[in-house]
Short mmCIF file of C-alpha atoms in Angstrom, two decimals:
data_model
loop_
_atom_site.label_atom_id
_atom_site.label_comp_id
_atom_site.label_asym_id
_atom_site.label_seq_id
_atom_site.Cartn_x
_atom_site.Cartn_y
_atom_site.Cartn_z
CA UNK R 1 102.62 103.18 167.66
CA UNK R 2 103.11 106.64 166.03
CA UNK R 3 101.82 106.95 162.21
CA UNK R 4 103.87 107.35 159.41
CA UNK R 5 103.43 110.82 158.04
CA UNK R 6 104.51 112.36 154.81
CA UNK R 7 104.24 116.02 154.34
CA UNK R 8 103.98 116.92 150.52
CA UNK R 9 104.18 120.57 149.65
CA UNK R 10 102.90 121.33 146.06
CA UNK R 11 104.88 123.14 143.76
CA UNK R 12 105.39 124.68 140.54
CA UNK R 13 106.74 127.84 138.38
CA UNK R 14 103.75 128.27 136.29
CA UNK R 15 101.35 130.52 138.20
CA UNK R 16 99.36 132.80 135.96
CA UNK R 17 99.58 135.58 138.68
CA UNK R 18 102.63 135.56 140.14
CA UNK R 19 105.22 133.23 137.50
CA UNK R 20 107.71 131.86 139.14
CA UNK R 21 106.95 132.68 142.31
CA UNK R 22 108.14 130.02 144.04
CA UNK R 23 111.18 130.31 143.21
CA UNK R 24 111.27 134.43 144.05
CA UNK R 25 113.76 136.11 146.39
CA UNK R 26 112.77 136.54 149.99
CA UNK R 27 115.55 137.50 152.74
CA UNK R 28 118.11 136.23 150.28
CA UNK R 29 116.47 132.73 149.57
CA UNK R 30 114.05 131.33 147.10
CA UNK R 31 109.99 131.11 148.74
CA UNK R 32 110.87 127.40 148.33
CA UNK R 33 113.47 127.12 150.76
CA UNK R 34 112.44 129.23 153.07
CA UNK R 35 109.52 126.89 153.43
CA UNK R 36 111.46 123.72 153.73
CA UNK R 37 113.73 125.53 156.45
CA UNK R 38 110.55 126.59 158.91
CA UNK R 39 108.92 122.71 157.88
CA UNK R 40 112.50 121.76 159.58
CA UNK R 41 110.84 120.90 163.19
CA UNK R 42 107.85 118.42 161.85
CA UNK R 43 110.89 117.02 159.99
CA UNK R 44 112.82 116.65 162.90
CA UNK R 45 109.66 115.30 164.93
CA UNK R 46 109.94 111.86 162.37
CA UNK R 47 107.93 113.53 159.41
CA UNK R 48 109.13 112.85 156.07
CA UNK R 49 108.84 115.76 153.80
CA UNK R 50 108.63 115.36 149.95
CA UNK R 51 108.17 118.39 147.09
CA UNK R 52 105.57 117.67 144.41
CA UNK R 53 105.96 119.39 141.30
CA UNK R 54 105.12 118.89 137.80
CA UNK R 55 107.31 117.39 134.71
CA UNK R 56 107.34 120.01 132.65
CA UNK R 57 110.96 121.82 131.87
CA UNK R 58 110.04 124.81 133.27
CA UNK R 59 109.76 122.96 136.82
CA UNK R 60 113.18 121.30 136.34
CA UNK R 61 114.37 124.41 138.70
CA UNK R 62 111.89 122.93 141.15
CA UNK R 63 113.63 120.18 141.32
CA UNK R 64 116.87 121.35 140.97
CA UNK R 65 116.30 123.29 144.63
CA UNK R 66 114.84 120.71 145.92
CA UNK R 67 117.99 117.65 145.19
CA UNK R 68 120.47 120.47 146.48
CA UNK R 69 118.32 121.24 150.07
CA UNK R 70 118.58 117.08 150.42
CA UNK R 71 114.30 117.13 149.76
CA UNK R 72 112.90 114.49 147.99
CA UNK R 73 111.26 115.68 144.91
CA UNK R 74 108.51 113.82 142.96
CA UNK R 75 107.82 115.15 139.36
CA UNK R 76 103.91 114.36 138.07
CA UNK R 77 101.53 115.82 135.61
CA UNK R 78 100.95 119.39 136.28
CA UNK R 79 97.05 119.14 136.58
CA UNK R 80 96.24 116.82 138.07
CA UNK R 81 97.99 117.13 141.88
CA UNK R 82 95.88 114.64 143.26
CA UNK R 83 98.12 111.88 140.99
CA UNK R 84 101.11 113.37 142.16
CA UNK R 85 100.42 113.03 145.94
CA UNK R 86 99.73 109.50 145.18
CA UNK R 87 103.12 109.46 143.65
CA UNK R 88 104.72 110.86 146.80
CA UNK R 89 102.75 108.39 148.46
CA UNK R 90 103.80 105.32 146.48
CA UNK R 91 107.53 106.76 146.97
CA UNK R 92 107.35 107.20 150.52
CA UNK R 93 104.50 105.24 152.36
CA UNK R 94 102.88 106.46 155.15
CA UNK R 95 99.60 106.42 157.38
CA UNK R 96 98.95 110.18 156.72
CA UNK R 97 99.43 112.93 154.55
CA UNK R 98 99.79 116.50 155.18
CA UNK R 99 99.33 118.59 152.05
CA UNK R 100 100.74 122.13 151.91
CA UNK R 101 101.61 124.80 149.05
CA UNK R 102 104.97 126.06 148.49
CA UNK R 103 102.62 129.36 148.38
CA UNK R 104 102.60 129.69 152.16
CA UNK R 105 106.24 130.03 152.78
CA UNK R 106 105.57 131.44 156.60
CA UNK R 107 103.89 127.94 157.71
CA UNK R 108 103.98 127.13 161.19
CA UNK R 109 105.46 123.96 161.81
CA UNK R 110 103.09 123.72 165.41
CA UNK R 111 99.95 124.56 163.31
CA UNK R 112 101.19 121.41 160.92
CA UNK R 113 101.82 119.95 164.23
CA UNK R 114 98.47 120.70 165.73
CA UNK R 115 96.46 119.44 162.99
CA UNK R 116 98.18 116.05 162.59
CA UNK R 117 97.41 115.55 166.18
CA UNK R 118 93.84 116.30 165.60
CA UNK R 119 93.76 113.72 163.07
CA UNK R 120 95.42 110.93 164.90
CA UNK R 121 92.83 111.46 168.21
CA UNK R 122 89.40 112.05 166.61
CA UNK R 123 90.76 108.69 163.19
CA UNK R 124 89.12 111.50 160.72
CA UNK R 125 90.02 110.95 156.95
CA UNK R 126 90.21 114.81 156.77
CA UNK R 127 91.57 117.38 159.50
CA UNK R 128 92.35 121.01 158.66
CA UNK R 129 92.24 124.51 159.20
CA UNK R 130 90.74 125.78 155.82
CA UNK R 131 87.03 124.80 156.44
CA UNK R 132 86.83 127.12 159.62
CA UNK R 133 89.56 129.24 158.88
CA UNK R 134 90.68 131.43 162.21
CA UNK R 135 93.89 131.44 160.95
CA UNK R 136 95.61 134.01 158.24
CA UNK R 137 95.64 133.04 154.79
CA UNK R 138 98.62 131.45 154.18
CA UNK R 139 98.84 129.04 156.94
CA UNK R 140 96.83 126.34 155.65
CA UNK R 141 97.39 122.75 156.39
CA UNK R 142 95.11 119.72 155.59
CA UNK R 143 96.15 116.16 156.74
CA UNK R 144 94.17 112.84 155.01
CA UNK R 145 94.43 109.48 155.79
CA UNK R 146 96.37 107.48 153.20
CA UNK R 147 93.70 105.15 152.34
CA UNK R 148 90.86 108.26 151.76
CA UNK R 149 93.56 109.87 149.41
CA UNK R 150 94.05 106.92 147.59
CA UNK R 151 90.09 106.44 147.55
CA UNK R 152 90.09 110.00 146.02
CA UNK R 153 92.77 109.26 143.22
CA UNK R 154 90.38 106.46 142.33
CA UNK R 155 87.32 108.21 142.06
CA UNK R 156 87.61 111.77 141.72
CA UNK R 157 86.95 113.03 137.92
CA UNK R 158 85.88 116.70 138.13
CA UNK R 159 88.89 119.02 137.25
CA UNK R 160 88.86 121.10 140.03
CA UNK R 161 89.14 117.99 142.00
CA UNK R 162 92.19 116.30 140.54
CA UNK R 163 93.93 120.24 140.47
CA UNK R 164 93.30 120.87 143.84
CA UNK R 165 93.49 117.39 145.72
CA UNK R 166 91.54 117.72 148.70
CA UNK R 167 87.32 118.89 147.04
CA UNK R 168 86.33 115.30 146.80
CA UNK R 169 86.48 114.49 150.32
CA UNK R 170 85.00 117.73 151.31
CA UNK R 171 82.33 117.24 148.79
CA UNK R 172 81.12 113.70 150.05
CA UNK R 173 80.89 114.14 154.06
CA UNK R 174 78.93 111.42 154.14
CA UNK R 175 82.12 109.09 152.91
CA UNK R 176 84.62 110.91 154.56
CA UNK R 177 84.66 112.02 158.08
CA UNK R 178 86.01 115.79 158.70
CA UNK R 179 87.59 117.99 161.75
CA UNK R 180 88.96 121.14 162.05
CA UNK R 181 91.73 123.05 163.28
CA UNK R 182 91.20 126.46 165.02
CA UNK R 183 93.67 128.86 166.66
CA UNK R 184 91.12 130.51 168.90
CA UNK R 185 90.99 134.13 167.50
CA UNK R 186 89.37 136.18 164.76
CA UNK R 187 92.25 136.33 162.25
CA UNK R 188 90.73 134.04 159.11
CA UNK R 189 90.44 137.41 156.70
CA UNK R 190 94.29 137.99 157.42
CA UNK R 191 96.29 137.39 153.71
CA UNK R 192 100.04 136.01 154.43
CA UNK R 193 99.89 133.85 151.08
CA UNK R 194 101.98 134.48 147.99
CA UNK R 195 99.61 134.44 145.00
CA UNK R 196 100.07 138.77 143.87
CA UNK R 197 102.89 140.87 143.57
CA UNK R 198 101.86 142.70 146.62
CA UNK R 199 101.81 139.92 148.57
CA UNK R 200 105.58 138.87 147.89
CA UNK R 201 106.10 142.65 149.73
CA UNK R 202 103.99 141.51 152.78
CA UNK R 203 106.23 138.18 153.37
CA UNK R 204 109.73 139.86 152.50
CA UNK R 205 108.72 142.51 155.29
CA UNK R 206 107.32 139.80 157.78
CA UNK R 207 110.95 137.80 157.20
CA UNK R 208 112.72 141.14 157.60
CA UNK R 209 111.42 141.61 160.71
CA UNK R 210 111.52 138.50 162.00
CA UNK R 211 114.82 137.65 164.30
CA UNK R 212 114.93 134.35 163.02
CA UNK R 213 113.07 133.62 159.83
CA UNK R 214 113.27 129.71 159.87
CA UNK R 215 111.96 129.63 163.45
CA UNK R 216 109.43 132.20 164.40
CA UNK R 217 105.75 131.38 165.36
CA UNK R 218 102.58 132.80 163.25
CA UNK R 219 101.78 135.06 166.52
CA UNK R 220 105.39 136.10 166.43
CA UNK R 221 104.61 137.61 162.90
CA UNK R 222 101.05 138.83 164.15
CA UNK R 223 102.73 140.41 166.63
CA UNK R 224 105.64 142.12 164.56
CA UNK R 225 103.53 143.15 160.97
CA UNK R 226 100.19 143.49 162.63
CA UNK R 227 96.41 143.01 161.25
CA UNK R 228 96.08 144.30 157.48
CA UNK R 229 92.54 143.13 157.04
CA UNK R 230 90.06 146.16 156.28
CA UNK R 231 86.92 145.23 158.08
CA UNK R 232 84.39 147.58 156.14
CA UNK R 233 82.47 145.62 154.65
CA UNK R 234 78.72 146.11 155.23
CA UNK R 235 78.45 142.45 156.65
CA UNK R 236 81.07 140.51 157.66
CA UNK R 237 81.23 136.32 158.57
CA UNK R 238 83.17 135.43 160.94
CA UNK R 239 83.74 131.60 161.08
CA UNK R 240 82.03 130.23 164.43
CA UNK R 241 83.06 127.15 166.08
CA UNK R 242 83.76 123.88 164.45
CA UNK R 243 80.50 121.44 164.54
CA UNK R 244 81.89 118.08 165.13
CA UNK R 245 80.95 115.91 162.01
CA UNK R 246 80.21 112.38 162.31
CA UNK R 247 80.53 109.41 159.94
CA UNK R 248 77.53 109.36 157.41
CA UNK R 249 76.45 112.89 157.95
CA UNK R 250 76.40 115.79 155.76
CA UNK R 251 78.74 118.60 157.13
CA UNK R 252 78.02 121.63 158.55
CA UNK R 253 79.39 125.05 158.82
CA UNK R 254 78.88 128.31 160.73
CA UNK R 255 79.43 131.55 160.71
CA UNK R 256 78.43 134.73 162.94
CA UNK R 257 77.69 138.24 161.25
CA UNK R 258 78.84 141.09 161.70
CA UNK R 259 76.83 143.99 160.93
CA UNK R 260 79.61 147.12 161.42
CA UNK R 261 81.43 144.70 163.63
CA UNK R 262 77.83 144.33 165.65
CA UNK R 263 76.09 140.98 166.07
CA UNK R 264 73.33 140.81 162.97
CA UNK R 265 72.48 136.96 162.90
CA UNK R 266 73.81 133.22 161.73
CA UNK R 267 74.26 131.49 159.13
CA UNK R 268 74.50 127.56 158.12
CA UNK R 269 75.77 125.72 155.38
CA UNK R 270 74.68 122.12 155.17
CA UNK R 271 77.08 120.26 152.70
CA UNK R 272 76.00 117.41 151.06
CA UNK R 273 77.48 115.79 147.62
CA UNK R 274 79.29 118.72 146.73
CA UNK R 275 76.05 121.06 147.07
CA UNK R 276 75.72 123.41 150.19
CA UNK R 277 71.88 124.67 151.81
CA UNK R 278 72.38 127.69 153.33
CA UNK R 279 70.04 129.31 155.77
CA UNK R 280 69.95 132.93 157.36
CA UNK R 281 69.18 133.47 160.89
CA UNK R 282 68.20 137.40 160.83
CA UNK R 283 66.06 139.33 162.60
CA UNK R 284 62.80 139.68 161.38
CA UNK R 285 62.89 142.96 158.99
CA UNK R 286 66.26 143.00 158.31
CA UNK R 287 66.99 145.34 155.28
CA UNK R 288 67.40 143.26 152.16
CA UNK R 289 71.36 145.01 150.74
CA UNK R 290 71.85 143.50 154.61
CA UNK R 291 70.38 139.83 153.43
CA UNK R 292 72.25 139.76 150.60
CA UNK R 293 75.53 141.42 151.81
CA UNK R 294 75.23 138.36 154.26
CA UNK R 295 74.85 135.74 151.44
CA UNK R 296 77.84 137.75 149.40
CA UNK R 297 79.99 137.36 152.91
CA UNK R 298 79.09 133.36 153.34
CA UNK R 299 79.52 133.34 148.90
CA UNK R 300 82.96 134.01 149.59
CA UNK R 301 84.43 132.03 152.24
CA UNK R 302 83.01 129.21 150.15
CA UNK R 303 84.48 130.34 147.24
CA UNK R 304 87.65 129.57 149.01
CA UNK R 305 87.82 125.94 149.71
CA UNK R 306 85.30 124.69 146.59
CA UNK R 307 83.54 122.16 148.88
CA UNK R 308 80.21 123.10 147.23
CA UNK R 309 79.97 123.05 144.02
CA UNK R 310 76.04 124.46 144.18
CA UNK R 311 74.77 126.64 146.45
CA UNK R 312 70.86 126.34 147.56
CA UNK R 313 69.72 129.70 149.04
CA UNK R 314 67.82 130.26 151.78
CA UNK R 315 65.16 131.10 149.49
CA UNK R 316 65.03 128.20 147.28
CA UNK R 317 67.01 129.73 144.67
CA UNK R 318 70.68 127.05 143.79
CA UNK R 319 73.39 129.17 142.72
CA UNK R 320 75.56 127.16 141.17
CA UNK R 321 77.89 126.06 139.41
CA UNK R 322 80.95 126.53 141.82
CA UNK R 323 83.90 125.65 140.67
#
């Protein structure tokens, strides 16, 4: 028997960035509904899709846009997400739940697709692809098991965790079980979300160009805008492949460097409670701006996803906090 799954896409007009910007112009239709019109196949596939936006007035346009495309719309407090997904959840019931951001209006229904499947065959309580992220910014999808979300709602009381829904489970591998998503190429540093004014002019031009905005495929895009991503910095990390985690372990993570796009080492992040070990495989005599151009490179990508919330240097020296 096929699971129930809910797909809850998170939204609201009060960035600090961008205000508004869900609700912004792009090929003649709000960011909003362009989203709900590619999410149209996992819709079609049995998925029930749900907005989640906040209570405030200024979201009542939210919601608005959301009763006239026929979307259910669930209205929470404007913090704390994780509440509101339970909300969606207590509305519509369901086995798992895919969260997405009305920030990533180009989302590939077959990546949302892709990672559901992943979750159903390996039962974890967490599948993405955000953790190893091969994919461009802006086509992220994480999928939980009802009962781990719920489990999260219960327990979770750091802020960052409650904003941003998913940190608790990626914080406590050795609770929640975790797999990843990847698409099979080197295109994580690749920027397609909608957070800046300049990066509402990358998506208008991708739709533009596209023949059919509500169907085409992220390589379709790749194909038509082409790779933005300057790759000058003096090390790079380039996400390796997914280490398959397993129930009661910390998690780790990988990533190759890139020394002027040459090989230069490794280098692993063993997550554990919310703080991340991370070790440098260099050669011997590497030049130290090189060692710590590496750690600045693996700083970042962390950064991104706020699974640690200290970092413990290779050297012995935490860096921390990380939120």
């Amino acid at each position: 028997m096929s699971p129930r799954v809910l797909v809850a896409v998170q939204a609201r007009m009060g960035s600090t960035r961008l205000p508004g910007k869900v609700l912004l112009d792009i090929g003649g239709r709000p960011v909003l509904e362009l989203m709900v019109r590619r999410l149209g196949p996992v819709v079609e596939a049995g998925a029930t899709l749900a907005i989640a936006t906040s209570d405030l007035e200024r979201d009542r346009p939210v919601v608005a846009l959301a009763e006239e495309l026929g979307t259910p719309v669930v209205a929470g407090d404007e913090r704390d997400v994780l509440h509101r997904f339970v909300q969606c959840l207590d509305r519509h019931p369901a086995d798992l739940v895919v969260r997405l951001t009305a920030d990533c209006p180009l989302i590939d229904p077959a990546i949302v697709e892709r990672t559901i499947d992943a979750a159903v065959r390996t039962g974890a309580d967490y599948a993405s692809n955000t953790l190893v992220r091969t994919y461009p910014d802006g086509l992220d999808v994480e999928v939980l098991r009802a009962d781990a979300l719920r489990r999260a709602a219960d327990e979770a009381s750091d802020p960052p965790e409650r904003e941003h829904v998913t940190p608790y489970l990626l914080r406590h591998p050795r609770r929640f079980t975790l797999t990843q998503v990847t698409s099979g190429t080197d295109a994580g540093d690749e920027r397609w979300t909608l957070d800046e004014a300049a990066d509402l002019d990358v998506i208008r031009d991708a739709v533009h160009r596209l023949p059919d905005p509500d169907r085409g495929s992220w390589t379709d895009i790749m194909d038509l805008v082409g790779r933005r991503a300057t790759r000058d910095a003096p090390v790079r990390a380039v996400p390796g492949p997914p280490v398959p985690h397993e129930a009661g372990t910390p998690y780790e993570r990988r990533w190759d460097l890139l020394a002027d796009e040459r090989p230069l080492g490794r280098a692993t992040v063993t997550v554990d409670d919310g703080v991340g070990r991370l070790d440098l495989d260099l050669p011997a005599g590497t030049d130290p701006s090189r060692t710590e151009a590496a750690r600045d490179a693996v700083r970042t990508w962390l950064a991104a996803d706020l699974q640690t919330t200290t970092l413990i240097e290779d050297e012995g020296a935490p860096h921390g906090p990380r939120t």
